[in-house]
């Protein structure tokens, strides 16, 4: 039976502005996504059973209909009346529920992969529509770009051009953080709100890493710290170790230091305590 192996990369948010609450329960965002070199590997295999089955190297990833990957496969199977089943094997390197959008990226990789495996003939626009039904972060991964602006819930994507290849040291504390809980903690300050994304964009376009470092920001940080005040210490640790700048990714708990080079990232990694966190050296993909 035909099969296909795809890579599914993670993201960090270089900047995340929350503009306000929406009537549908979501928040209106402006965010800058960066695709990074940390990735999972997914193998898709058509099977005769008719069933969708998920195998995953990580014990906490749901194997049934709750998994975004399962939802993605089921939507396409039903919409295109595919009788074959599917074995999905996920080798997980991206930490789960960590603000790096591993699950969203896996779902996008499965949408794009099944489009090829089952020869569905879907264009980018149709894939983005499917992605948006699955979650706010999924659409970014349908685009094969390094940087993009996300607006709306985060699902309206505008690719961004930049000559930058950034290096980061990501520190992911060994706790899960749920996006919904973090947004629920958010205290919206709508007066005198700075447009952080617009401040950052010209530096990204020019590839000016020093000034980009000064423009990293995440409006979810106070909500993340209200759940875990101890994470402020991690931020200080990364800055003390020599990062140019430090920022949470998405709804956390992953926090990353922007550094000058791969060697700079390795130097920082050597200075970090790895008992309570996973640590990754990554670059723009
Ligand atoms: O879209 P996704 O399923 O990833 O969102 C998870 C939760 O995060 C939502 O149910 C919502 O509570 C919150 N969220 C939000 N505004 C966004 C994205 C997510 O409030 N733009």
mmCIF file of C-alpha atoms and ligand atoms in Angstrom:
data_model
loop_
_atom_site.group_PDB
_atom_site.id
_atom_site.type_symbol
_atom_site.label_atom_id
_atom_site.label_comp_id
_atom_site.label_asym_id
_atom_site.label_seq_id
_atom_site.Cartn_x
_atom_site.Cartn_y
_atom_site.Cartn_z
ATOM 1 C CA UNK A 1 0.000 0.000 0.000
ATOM 2 C CA UNK A 2 1.285 3.565 -0.697
ATOM 3 C CA UNK A 3 3.010 5.503 2.054
ATOM 4 C CA UNK A 4 4.666 8.885 2.566
ATOM 5 C CA UNK A 5 7.016 10.425 5.162
ATOM 6 C CA UNK A 6 6.751 14.147 5.970
ATOM 7 C CA UNK A 7 8.545 16.528 8.321
ATOM 8 C CA UNK A 8 6.530 18.739 10.626
ATOM 9 C CA UNK A 9 8.423 21.737 12.027
ATOM 10 C CA UNK A 10 7.699 23.855 15.104
ATOM 11 C CA UNK A 11 7.296 27.648 15.369
ATOM 12 C CA UNK A 12 8.066 30.428 17.765
ATOM 13 C CA UNK A 13 6.256 33.760 17.940
ATOM 14 C CA UNK A 14 8.705 36.650 17.583
ATOM 15 C CA UNK A 15 5.920 39.001 18.595
ATOM 16 C CA UNK A 16 2.331 38.487 19.746
ATOM 17 C CA UNK A 17 -0.100 41.394 20.166
ATOM 18 C CA UNK A 18 -3.564 40.672 21.578
ATOM 19 C CA UNK A 19 -5.913 43.308 20.167
ATOM 20 C CA UNK A 20 -9.092 42.331 21.999
ATOM 21 C CA UNK A 21 -11.683 39.674 22.845
ATOM 22 C CA UNK A 22 -14.020 38.472 20.066
ATOM 23 C CA UNK A 23 -17.677 37.468 20.339
ATOM 24 C CA UNK A 24 -16.780 33.890 19.278
ATOM 25 C CA UNK A 25 -14.689 33.368 22.453
ATOM 26 C CA UNK A 26 -11.340 33.841 20.702
ATOM 27 C CA UNK A 27 -9.017 36.842 20.763
ATOM 28 C CA UNK A 28 -8.044 39.042 17.854
ATOM 29 C CA UNK A 29 -4.281 38.754 17.344
ATOM 30 C CA UNK A 30 -1.404 40.167 15.368
ATOM 31 C CA UNK A 31 1.565 37.854 15.586
ATOM 32 C CA UNK A 32 4.817 37.148 13.762
ATOM 33 C CA UNK A 33 5.505 33.437 13.285
ATOM 34 C CA UNK A 34 8.940 31.976 12.649
ATOM 35 C CA UNK A 35 9.286 28.386 11.418
ATOM 36 C CA UNK A 36 12.170 26.672 13.239
ATOM 37 C CA UNK A 37 14.388 23.647 12.722
ATOM 38 C CA UNK A 38 12.909 21.540 15.575
ATOM 39 C CA UNK A 39 10.660 18.966 13.853
ATOM 40 C CA UNK A 40 8.636 15.753 14.171
ATOM 41 C CA UNK A 41 8.605 13.040 11.507
ATOM 42 C CA UNK A 42 5.273 11.616 10.366
ATOM 43 C CA UNK A 43 4.728 8.544 8.211
ATOM 44 C CA UNK A 44 1.335 8.120 6.536
ATOM 45 C CA UNK A 45 0.440 4.668 5.256
ATOM 46 C CA UNK A 46 -2.766 3.689 3.465
ATOM 47 C CA UNK A 47 -4.230 0.458 4.887
ATOM 48 C CA UNK A 48 -7.112 -1.796 3.828
ATOM 49 C CA UNK A 49 -8.889 -1.816 7.231
ATOM 50 C CA UNK A 50 -10.693 1.489 6.580
ATOM 51 C CA UNK A 51 -9.687 2.712 10.071
ATOM 52 C CA UNK A 52 -7.490 5.643 11.125
ATOM 53 C CA UNK A 53 -4.840 4.544 13.646
ATOM 54 C CA UNK A 54 -2.236 6.735 15.352
ATOM 55 C CA UNK A 55 1.073 5.512 16.804
ATOM 56 C CA UNK A 56 3.249 8.028 18.605
ATOM 57 C CA UNK A 57 6.614 7.842 20.357
ATOM 58 C CA UNK A 58 5.334 10.252 23.090
ATOM 59 C CA UNK A 59 3.111 8.667 25.790
ATOM 60 C CA UNK A 60 0.978 11.799 26.401
ATOM 61 C CA UNK A 61 -0.154 12.362 22.827
ATOM 62 C CA UNK A 62 -3.789 11.231 22.409
ATOM 63 C CA UNK A 63 -4.077 8.356 19.932
ATOM 64 C CA UNK A 64 -7.804 8.740 19.171
ATOM 65 C CA UNK A 65 -10.302 11.287 17.764
ATOM 66 C CA UNK A 66 -9.052 14.049 20.129
ATOM 67 C CA UNK A 67 -5.755 14.259 18.245
ATOM 68 C CA UNK A 68 -5.726 17.099 15.672
ATOM 69 C CA UNK A 69 -3.977 14.750 13.255
ATOM 70 C CA UNK A 70 -6.866 12.270 13.542
ATOM 71 C CA UNK A 71 -9.367 15.117 12.964
ATOM 72 C CA UNK A 72 -7.434 16.281 9.885
ATOM 73 C CA UNK A 73 -7.361 12.783 8.372
ATOM 74 C CA UNK A 74 -11.031 12.118 9.162
ATOM 75 C CA UNK A 75 -12.185 15.388 7.545
ATOM 76 C CA UNK A 76 -10.408 14.571 4.275
ATOM 77 C CA UNK A 77 -11.429 10.890 4.352
ATOM 78 C CA UNK A 78 -15.094 11.815 4.765
ATOM 79 C CA UNK A 79 -15.158 14.780 2.359
ATOM 80 C CA UNK A 80 -13.470 12.767 -0.414
ATOM 81 C CA UNK A 81 -15.198 9.425 0.372
ATOM 82 C CA UNK A 82 -11.857 7.617 0.768
ATOM 83 C CA UNK A 83 -12.523 3.972 1.668
ATOM 84 C CA UNK A 84 -8.900 3.130 2.577
ATOM 85 C CA UNK A 85 -7.792 3.492 6.176
ATOM 86 C CA UNK A 86 -4.655 5.193 7.422
ATOM 87 C CA UNK A 87 -1.806 4.320 9.783
ATOM 88 C CA UNK A 88 -0.168 7.477 11.123
ATOM 89 C CA UNK A 89 3.177 7.139 12.867
ATOM 90 C CA UNK A 90 4.493 10.225 14.668
ATOM 91 C CA UNK A 91 8.081 10.448 15.930
ATOM 92 C CA UNK A 92 7.842 13.326 18.425
ATOM 93 C CA UNK A 93 10.709 15.711 19.014
ATOM 94 C CA UNK A 94 8.617 18.859 19.591
ATOM 95 C CA UNK A 95 7.478 19.097 23.232
ATOM 96 C CA UNK A 96 3.707 18.734 23.749
ATOM 97 C CA UNK A 97 1.482 21.672 24.875
ATOM 98 C CA UNK A 98 4.568 23.879 24.997
ATOM 99 C CA UNK A 99 3.741 26.970 22.882
ATOM 100 C CA UNK A 100 5.658 25.607 19.883
ATOM 101 C CA UNK A 101 2.536 24.437 17.976
ATOM 102 C CA UNK A 102 3.708 20.844 17.561
ATOM 103 C CA UNK A 103 0.141 19.457 17.330
ATOM 104 C CA UNK A 104 -0.934 22.205 14.901
ATOM 105 C CA UNK A 105 2.104 21.574 12.737
ATOM 106 C CA UNK A 106 1.420 17.820 12.721
ATOM 107 C CA UNK A 107 -2.160 18.482 11.572
ATOM 108 C CA UNK A 108 -0.973 20.724 8.715
ATOM 109 C CA UNK A 109 1.637 18.132 7.672
ATOM 110 C CA UNK A 110 -1.080 15.462 7.554
ATOM 111 C CA UNK A 111 -3.395 17.695 5.463
ATOM 112 C CA UNK A 112 -0.607 18.395 2.946
ATOM 113 C CA UNK A 113 0.655 14.797 3.047
ATOM 114 C CA UNK A 114 -2.779 13.244 2.431
ATOM 115 C CA UNK A 115 -3.390 15.718 -0.383
ATOM 116 C CA UNK A 116 -0.417 14.040 -2.100
ATOM 117 C CA UNK A 117 -0.950 10.450 -0.915
ATOM 118 C CA UNK A 118 -4.639 10.382 -1.859
ATOM 119 C CA UNK A 119 -4.129 12.678 -4.916
ATOM 120 C CA UNK A 120 -6.908 15.056 -3.781
ATOM 121 C CA UNK A 121 -5.781 17.982 -5.945
ATOM 122 C CA UNK A 122 -6.366 20.575 -3.185
ATOM 123 C CA UNK A 123 -4.772 23.998 -3.708
ATOM 124 C CA UNK A 124 -3.241 26.156 -0.975
ATOM 125 C CA UNK A 125 -6.488 28.086 -0.392
ATOM 126 C CA UNK A 126 -8.492 24.894 0.216
ATOM 127 C CA UNK A 127 -5.798 23.486 2.504
ATOM 128 C CA UNK A 128 -5.832 26.749 4.502
ATOM 129 C CA UNK A 129 -9.624 26.443 4.887
ATOM 130 C CA UNK A 130 -9.264 22.935 6.309
ATOM 131 C CA UNK A 131 -6.393 24.127 8.527
ATOM 132 C CA UNK A 132 -8.461 27.003 9.969
ATOM 133 C CA UNK A 133 -11.203 24.573 11.039
ATOM 134 C CA UNK A 134 -8.652 22.585 13.053
ATOM 135 C CA UNK A 135 -7.052 25.395 15.096
ATOM 136 C CA UNK A 136 -5.702 28.940 15.052
ATOM 137 C CA UNK A 137 -2.035 27.989 14.470
ATOM 138 C CA UNK A 138 -2.514 25.305 11.797
ATOM 139 C CA UNK A 139 -2.765 27.579 8.721
ATOM 140 C CA UNK A 140 0.767 29.003 9.135
ATOM 141 C CA UNK A 141 2.231 25.543 8.523
ATOM 142 C CA UNK A 142 0.362 25.070 5.242
ATOM 143 C CA UNK A 143 2.572 27.868 3.850
ATOM 144 C CA UNK A 144 6.124 26.836 3.057
ATOM 145 C CA UNK A 145 7.657 30.051 4.455
ATOM 146 C CA UNK A 146 10.120 30.972 7.219
ATOM 147 C CA UNK A 147 8.249 34.034 8.541
ATOM 148 C CA UNK A 148 4.628 35.154 8.383
ATOM 149 C CA UNK A 149 2.224 37.632 9.913
ATOM 150 C CA UNK A 150 -0.817 35.997 11.504
ATOM 151 C CA UNK A 151 -3.984 38.059 12.010
ATOM 152 C CA UNK A 152 -7.597 37.275 12.978
ATOM 153 C CA UNK A 153 -7.386 34.321 15.408
ATOM 154 C CA UNK A 154 -3.864 33.831 13.998
ATOM 155 C CA UNK A 155 -5.183 31.863 11.020
ATOM 156 C CA UNK A 156 -5.046 34.654 8.395
ATOM 157 C CA UNK A 157 -1.508 34.355 7.056
ATOM 158 C CA UNK A 158 0.611 36.874 5.146
ATOM 159 C CA UNK A 159 4.094 35.519 4.288
ATOM 160 C CA UNK A 160 6.946 37.888 5.203
ATOM 161 C CA UNK A 161 10.238 38.234 3.356
ATOM 162 C CA UNK A 162 13.419 38.477 5.437
ATOM 163 C CA UNK A 163 17.103 37.703 4.827
ATOM 164 C CA UNK A 164 17.441 36.714 8.509
ATOM 165 C CA UNK A 165 18.518 33.280 9.671
ATOM 166 C CA UNK A 166 17.995 33.522 13.422
ATOM 167 C CA UNK A 167 19.420 31.254 16.129
ATOM 168 C CA UNK A 168 17.637 30.551 19.393
ATOM 169 C CA UNK A 169 18.093 28.578 22.557
ATOM 170 C CA UNK A 170 14.641 27.291 23.533
ATOM 171 C CA UNK A 171 14.005 26.282 27.131
ATOM 172 C CA UNK A 172 10.830 24.253 27.689
ATOM 173 C CA UNK A 173 9.959 23.633 31.365
ATOM 174 C CA UNK A 174 8.630 20.111 31.939
ATOM 175 C CA UNK A 175 5.044 21.261 32.512
ATOM 176 C CA UNK A 176 2.168 21.521 30.052
ATOM 177 C CA UNK A 177 0.401 24.837 29.590
ATOM 178 C CA UNK A 178 -3.012 24.998 27.960
ATOM 179 C CA UNK A 179 -3.679 27.863 25.557
ATOM 180 C CA UNK A 180 -7.269 28.263 26.742
ATOM 181 C CA UNK A 181 -6.208 28.677 30.396
ATOM 182 C CA UNK A 182 -3.581 31.273 29.513
ATOM 183 C CA UNK A 183 -6.010 33.348 27.414
ATOM 184 C CA UNK A 184 -8.582 33.102 30.229
ATOM 185 C CA UNK A 185 -6.051 34.753 32.594
ATOM 186 C CA UNK A 186 -5.399 37.645 30.236
ATOM 187 C CA UNK A 187 -6.261 41.121 31.508
ATOM 188 C CA UNK A 188 -6.755 43.190 28.394
ATOM 189 C CA UNK A 189 -5.281 46.678 28.492
ATOM 190 C CA UNK A 190 -6.737 48.459 25.511
ATOM 191 C CA UNK A 191 -5.646 52.033 26.194
ATOM 192 C CA UNK A 192 -2.181 53.240 25.150
ATOM 193 C CA UNK A 193 -1.492 49.825 23.708
ATOM 194 C CA UNK A 194 1.793 49.690 21.777
ATOM 195 C CA UNK A 195 1.710 48.173 18.289
ATOM 196 C CA UNK A 196 4.635 45.840 18.931
ATOM 197 C CA UNK A 197 4.311 43.898 15.678
ATOM 198 C CA UNK A 198 4.621 47.051 13.586
ATOM 199 C CA UNK A 199 7.700 48.058 15.564
ATOM 200 C CA UNK A 200 9.331 44.673 14.871
ATOM 201 C CA UNK A 201 8.453 44.235 11.169
ATOM 202 C CA UNK A 202 10.987 46.683 9.622
ATOM 203 C CA UNK A 203 13.842 45.050 11.581
ATOM 204 C CA UNK A 204 12.772 41.597 10.376
ATOM 205 C CA UNK A 205 12.540 42.824 6.766
ATOM 206 C CA UNK A 206 16.092 44.194 6.981
ATOM 207 C CA UNK A 207 17.449 41.195 8.904
ATOM 208 C CA UNK A 208 18.720 43.560 11.629
ATOM 209 C CA UNK A 209 19.129 41.001 14.434
ATOM 210 C CA UNK A 210 20.237 43.468 17.148
ATOM 211 C CA UNK A 211 17.222 45.729 16.734
ATOM 212 C CA UNK A 212 14.921 42.734 16.226
ATOM 213 C CA UNK A 213 16.128 41.479 19.624
ATOM 214 C CA UNK A 214 14.934 44.734 21.201
ATOM 215 C CA UNK A 215 11.489 44.318 19.615
ATOM 216 C CA UNK A 216 10.553 40.764 20.730
ATOM 217 C CA UNK A 217 7.399 40.794 22.844
ATOM 218 C CA UNK A 218 4.439 38.682 23.862
ATOM 219 C CA UNK A 219 1.211 40.128 25.360
ATOM 220 C CA UNK A 220 0.490 36.717 26.918
ATOM 221 C CA UNK A 221 3.543 36.969 29.194
ATOM 222 C CA UNK A 222 1.694 38.457 32.239
ATOM 223 C CA UNK A 223 -0.950 35.699 31.957
ATOM 224 C CA UNK A 224 1.737 32.985 31.708
ATOM 225 C CA UNK A 225 3.586 34.442 34.712
ATOM 226 C CA UNK A 226 0.362 34.711 36.717
ATOM 227 C CA UNK A 227 0.017 30.914 36.335
ATOM 228 C CA UNK A 228 3.738 30.231 36.905
ATOM 229 C CA UNK A 229 5.531 33.173 38.610
ATOM 230 C CA UNK A 230 8.662 30.987 38.876
ATOM 231 C CA UNK A 231 9.188 31.232 35.081
ATOM 232 C CA UNK A 232 10.376 34.837 35.537
ATOM 233 C CA UNK A 233 13.541 33.251 36.928
ATOM 234 C CA UNK A 234 14.092 31.359 33.644
ATOM 235 C CA UNK A 235 13.898 34.602 31.729
ATOM 236 C CA UNK A 236 16.526 36.160 33.992
ATOM 237 C CA UNK A 237 18.704 33.033 33.709
ATOM 238 C CA UNK A 238 18.737 33.219 29.905
ATOM 239 C CA UNK A 239 19.528 36.938 29.939
ATOM 240 C CA UNK A 240 22.295 36.463 32.529
ATOM 241 C CA UNK A 241 23.739 33.661 30.396
ATOM 242 C CA UNK A 242 24.119 36.143 27.528
ATOM 243 C CA UNK A 243 21.005 35.963 25.278
ATOM 244 C CA UNK A 244 20.422 39.150 23.243
ATOM 245 C CA UNK A 245 16.758 39.046 24.224
ATOM 246 C CA UNK A 246 14.288 36.581 25.744
ATOM 247 C CA UNK A 247 10.612 35.950 24.950
ATOM 248 C CA UNK A 248 7.861 33.387 25.582
ATOM 249 C CA UNK A 249 6.560 31.547 22.519
ATOM 250 C CA UNK A 250 2.772 31.495 22.093
ATOM 251 C CA UNK A 251 1.010 30.660 25.344
ATOM 252 C CA UNK A 252 4.187 29.154 26.841
ATOM 253 C CA UNK A 253 5.740 27.584 28.750
ATOM 254 C CA UNK A 254 8.561 27.545 26.142
ATOM 255 C CA UNK A 255 10.801 30.537 26.441
ATOM 256 C CA UNK A 256 13.570 31.310 23.968
ATOM 257 C CA UNK A 257 16.695 33.390 23.907
ATOM 258 C CA UNK A 258 17.600 35.083 20.651
ATOM 259 C CA UNK A 259 21.346 34.595 20.193
ATOM 260 C CA UNK A 260 24.016 35.730 17.722
ATOM 261 C CA UNK A 261 25.018 32.358 16.255
ATOM 262 C CA UNK A 262 24.875 28.587 16.627
ATOM 263 C CA UNK A 263 28.055 28.707 18.746
ATOM 264 C CA UNK A 264 26.492 31.375 20.989
ATOM 265 C CA UNK A 265 23.482 29.042 21.448
ATOM 266 C CA UNK A 266 25.769 26.109 22.363
ATOM 267 C CA UNK A 267 27.623 28.322 24.880
ATOM 268 C CA UNK A 268 24.327 29.326 26.508
ATOM 269 C CA UNK A 269 23.081 25.741 26.554
ATOM 270 C CA UNK A 270 26.167 24.676 28.499
ATOM 271 C CA UNK A 271 25.250 27.217 31.194
ATOM 272 C CA UNK A 272 21.586 26.198 31.590
ATOM 273 C CA UNK A 273 20.336 23.823 34.294
ATOM 274 C CA UNK A 274 18.617 20.966 32.414
ATOM 275 C CA UNK A 275 16.931 19.286 35.404
ATOM 276 C CA UNK A 276 13.561 21.031 35.043
ATOM 277 C CA UNK A 277 13.506 21.832 31.359
ATOM 278 C CA UNK A 278 14.257 20.540 27.890
ATOM 279 C CA UNK A 279 16.723 22.716 26.000
ATOM 280 C CA UNK A 280 16.983 23.015 22.184
ATOM 281 C CA UNK A 281 19.332 24.875 19.837
ATOM 282 C CA UNK A 282 17.274 25.846 16.770
ATOM 283 C CA UNK A 283 17.457 28.143 13.766
ATOM 284 C CA UNK A 284 15.049 29.638 11.247
ATOM 285 C CA UNK A 285 13.941 27.001 8.745
HETATM 286 O O1 LIG B 1 -7.474 27.621 18.050
HETATM 287 P P1 LIG B 1 -6.996 26.782 19.170
HETATM 288 O O2 LIG B 1 -7.785 25.504 19.302
HETATM 289 O O3 LIG B 1 -5.527 26.516 19.138
HETATM 290 O O4 LIG B 1 -7.256 27.624 20.474
HETATM 291 C C1 LIG B 1 -7.277 27.054 21.768
HETATM 292 C C2 LIG B 1 -7.909 28.024 22.732
HETATM 293 O O5 LIG B 1 -7.083 29.184 22.908
HETATM 294 C C3 LIG B 1 -9.253 28.576 22.276
HETATM 295 O O6 LIG B 1 -10.292 27.744 22.661
HETATM 296 C C4 LIG B 1 -9.306 29.941 22.988
HETATM 297 O O7 LIG B 1 -9.705 29.778 24.333
HETATM 298 C C5 LIG B 1 -7.851 30.364 23.009
HETATM 299 N N1 LIG B 1 -7.527 31.268 21.873
HETATM 300 C C6 LIG B 1 -7.997 32.577 21.896
HETATM 301 N N2 LIG B 1 -7.713 33.407 20.839
HETATM 302 C C7 LIG B 1 -6.945 33.004 19.813
HETATM 303 C C8 LIG B 1 -6.453 31.678 19.782
HETATM 304 C C9 LIG B 1 -6.763 30.839 20.839
HETATM 305 O O8 LIG B 1 -8.677 33.001 22.838
HETATM 306 N N3 LIG B 1 -6.689 33.830 18.813
#
